[in-house]
DNA sequence: GCCAACGTTGGC
DNA sequence: GCCAACGTTGGC
């Protein structure tokens, strides 16, 4: 089993959307960056994922979700009505990947980016805390995963 | 709203 | 293949 982190704007899809979905899964789609997509292709069912809230008032890790359905062609890329439509993608030759995720646990309080940065000694090479980090899907080392769990 | 970081596009 | 221009991300 692997560990990951995904970013989302909570108004788009945050931890409360997963709470509302209960045992139901939510499609994680719209990723349009190759490095992030390649990581999504590596995801397997039951991989554990930190859900990070970005571009909002309370920035940080809000809880844990897990992979319910491994990577498949993101339907939005074929839909001209979708903001994620990609005219260069075709059903025969899809370009982008979606996975389905389900709630594991909403944390009692958010672990803020400031807290993570204050723990930089424990989070060496954790790209999330780098200035200007834009990657929206990234792997998390088991040692980092364990440390972040201790902050919740 | 600003702006740094950085990925993508397209002319050459 | 280079690189300037442009667009997006995301913290502040």
mmCIF file of N, CA and C (backbone and C1' of nucleotides) in Angstrom, chain C:
data_model
loop_
_atom_site.group_PDB
_atom_site.id
_atom_site.type_symbol
_atom_site.label_atom_id
_atom_site.label_comp_id
_atom_site.label_asym_id
_atom_site.label_seq_id
_atom_site.Cartn_x
_atom_site.Cartn_y
_atom_site.Cartn_z
ATOM 1 P P DG C 1 15.392 17.357 -29.418
ATOM 2 O "O5'" DG C 1 16.013 18.735 -29.868
ATOM 3 C "C5'" DG C 1 17.385 19.064 -29.771
ATOM 4 C "C4'" DG C 1 17.443 20.528 -29.455
ATOM 5 C "C3'" DG C 1 17.070 20.877 -28.016
ATOM 6 O "O3'" DG C 1 17.946 21.930 -27.621
ATOM 7 C "C1'" DG C 1 15.631 22.034 -29.485
ATOM 8 P P DC C 2 18.110 22.450 -26.183
ATOM 9 O "O5'" DC C 2 17.784 23.987 -26.384
ATOM 10 C "C5'" DC C 2 18.470 24.704 -27.422
ATOM 11 C "C4'" DC C 2 17.837 26.066 -27.561
ATOM 12 C "C3'" DC C 2 17.546 26.788 -26.241
ATOM 13 O "O3'" DC C 2 18.054 28.111 -26.335
ATOM 14 C "C1'" DC C 2 15.582 26.702 -27.570
ATOM 15 P P DC C 3 18.332 28.970 -25.015
ATOM 16 O "O5'" DC C 3 17.008 29.852 -24.938
ATOM 17 C "C5'" DC C 3 16.631 30.652 -26.055
ATOM 18 C "C4'" DC C 3 15.222 31.161 -25.847
ATOM 19 C "C3'" DC C 3 14.910 31.547 -24.397
ATOM 20 O "O3'" DC C 3 14.080 32.697 -24.410
ATOM 21 C "C1'" DC C 3 13.310 30.062 -25.164
ATOM 22 P P DA C 4 14.571 34.022 -23.695
ATOM 23 O "O5'" DA C 4 13.495 35.084 -24.194
ATOM 24 C "C5'" DA C 4 13.199 35.185 -25.589
ATOM 25 C "C4'" DA C 4 11.715 35.343 -25.786
ATOM 26 C "C3'" DA C 4 11.019 36.208 -24.731
ATOM 27 O "O3'" DA C 4 10.035 36.992 -25.408
ATOM 28 C "C1'" DA C 4 10.046 34.044 -24.727
ATOM 29 P P DA C 5 9.149 38.073 -24.625
ATOM 30 O "O5'" DA C 5 7.719 37.366 -24.649
ATOM 31 C "C5'" DA C 5 7.196 36.882 -25.877
ATOM 32 C "C4'" DA C 5 5.897 36.170 -25.617
ATOM 33 C "C3'" DA C 5 4.967 36.895 -24.645
ATOM 34 O "O3'" DA C 5 3.670 36.912 -25.222
ATOM 35 C "C1'" DA C 5 5.353 34.665 -23.895
ATOM 36 P P DC C 6 2.430 37.691 -24.536
ATOM 37 O "O5'" DC C 6 1.698 36.480 -23.822
ATOM 38 C "C5'" DC C 6 1.434 35.288 -24.564
ATOM 39 C "C4'" DC C 6 0.947 34.222 -23.630
ATOM 40 C "C3'" DC C 6 -0.035 34.725 -22.563
ATOM 41 O "O3'" DC C 6 -1.262 34.054 -22.748
ATOM 42 C "C1'" DC C 6 1.588 33.252 -21.643
ATOM 43 P P DG C 7 -2.567 34.385 -21.877
ATOM 44 O "O5'" DG C 7 -2.649 33.111 -20.945
ATOM 45 C "C5'" DG C 7 -2.617 31.802 -21.516
ATOM 46 C "C4'" DG C 7 -2.694 30.787 -20.406
ATOM 47 C "C3'" DG C 7 -3.710 31.143 -19.331
ATOM 48 O "O3'" DG C 7 -4.430 29.970 -18.984
ATOM 49 C "C1'" DG C 7 -1.548 30.920 -18.356
ATOM 50 P P DT C 8 -5.527 29.981 -17.814
ATOM 51 O "O5'" DT C 8 -4.723 29.273 -16.637
ATOM 52 C "C5'" DT C 8 -4.123 28.002 -16.869
ATOM 53 C "C4'" DT C 8 -3.487 27.530 -15.582
ATOM 54 C "C3'" DT C 8 -4.401 27.629 -14.360
ATOM 55 O "O3'" DT C 8 -4.348 26.384 -13.703
ATOM 56 C "C1'" DT C 8 -2.340 28.724 -13.945
ATOM 57 P P DT C 9 -5.203 26.115 -12.365
ATOM 58 O "O5'" DT C 9 -4.085 26.159 -11.237
ATOM 59 C "C5'" DT C 9 -2.908 25.371 -11.384
ATOM 60 C "C4'" DT C 9 -1.979 25.689 -10.233
ATOM 61 C "C3'" DT C 9 -2.641 25.648 -8.855
ATOM 62 O "O3'" DT C 9 -1.833 24.825 -8.057
ATOM 63 C "C1'" DT C 9 -1.489 27.691 -9.156
ATOM 64 P P DG C 10 -2.328 24.234 -6.681
ATOM 65 O "O5'" DG C 10 -2.000 25.412 -5.672
ATOM 66 C "C5'" DG C 10 -0.638 25.698 -5.386
ATOM 67 C "C4'" DG C 10 -0.603 26.943 -4.565
ATOM 68 C "C3'" DG C 10 -1.676 27.035 -3.474
ATOM 69 O "O3'" DG C 10 -1.057 27.454 -2.297
ATOM 70 C "C1'" DG C 10 -1.639 28.996 -4.687
ATOM 71 P P DG C 11 -1.593 27.131 -0.846
ATOM 72 O "O5'" DG C 11 -0.603 28.052 -0.016
ATOM 73 C "C5'" DG C 11 0.787 28.040 -0.332
ATOM 74 C "C4'" DG C 11 1.371 29.416 -0.098
ATOM 75 C "C3'" DG C 11 0.977 30.062 1.222
ATOM 76 O "O3'" DG C 11 2.120 30.728 1.746
ATOM 77 C "C1'" DG C 11 0.331 31.473 -0.559
ATOM 78 P P DC C 12 2.198 31.180 3.264
ATOM 79 O "O5'" DC C 12 1.815 32.718 3.194
ATOM 80 C "C5'" DC C 12 2.714 33.613 2.530
ATOM 81 C "C4'" DC C 12 2.008 34.914 2.280
ATOM 82 C "C3'" DC C 12 1.232 35.435 3.462
ATOM 83 O "O3'" DC C 12 2.035 36.372 4.195
ATOM 84 C "C1'" DC C 12 0.121 35.816 1.356
#
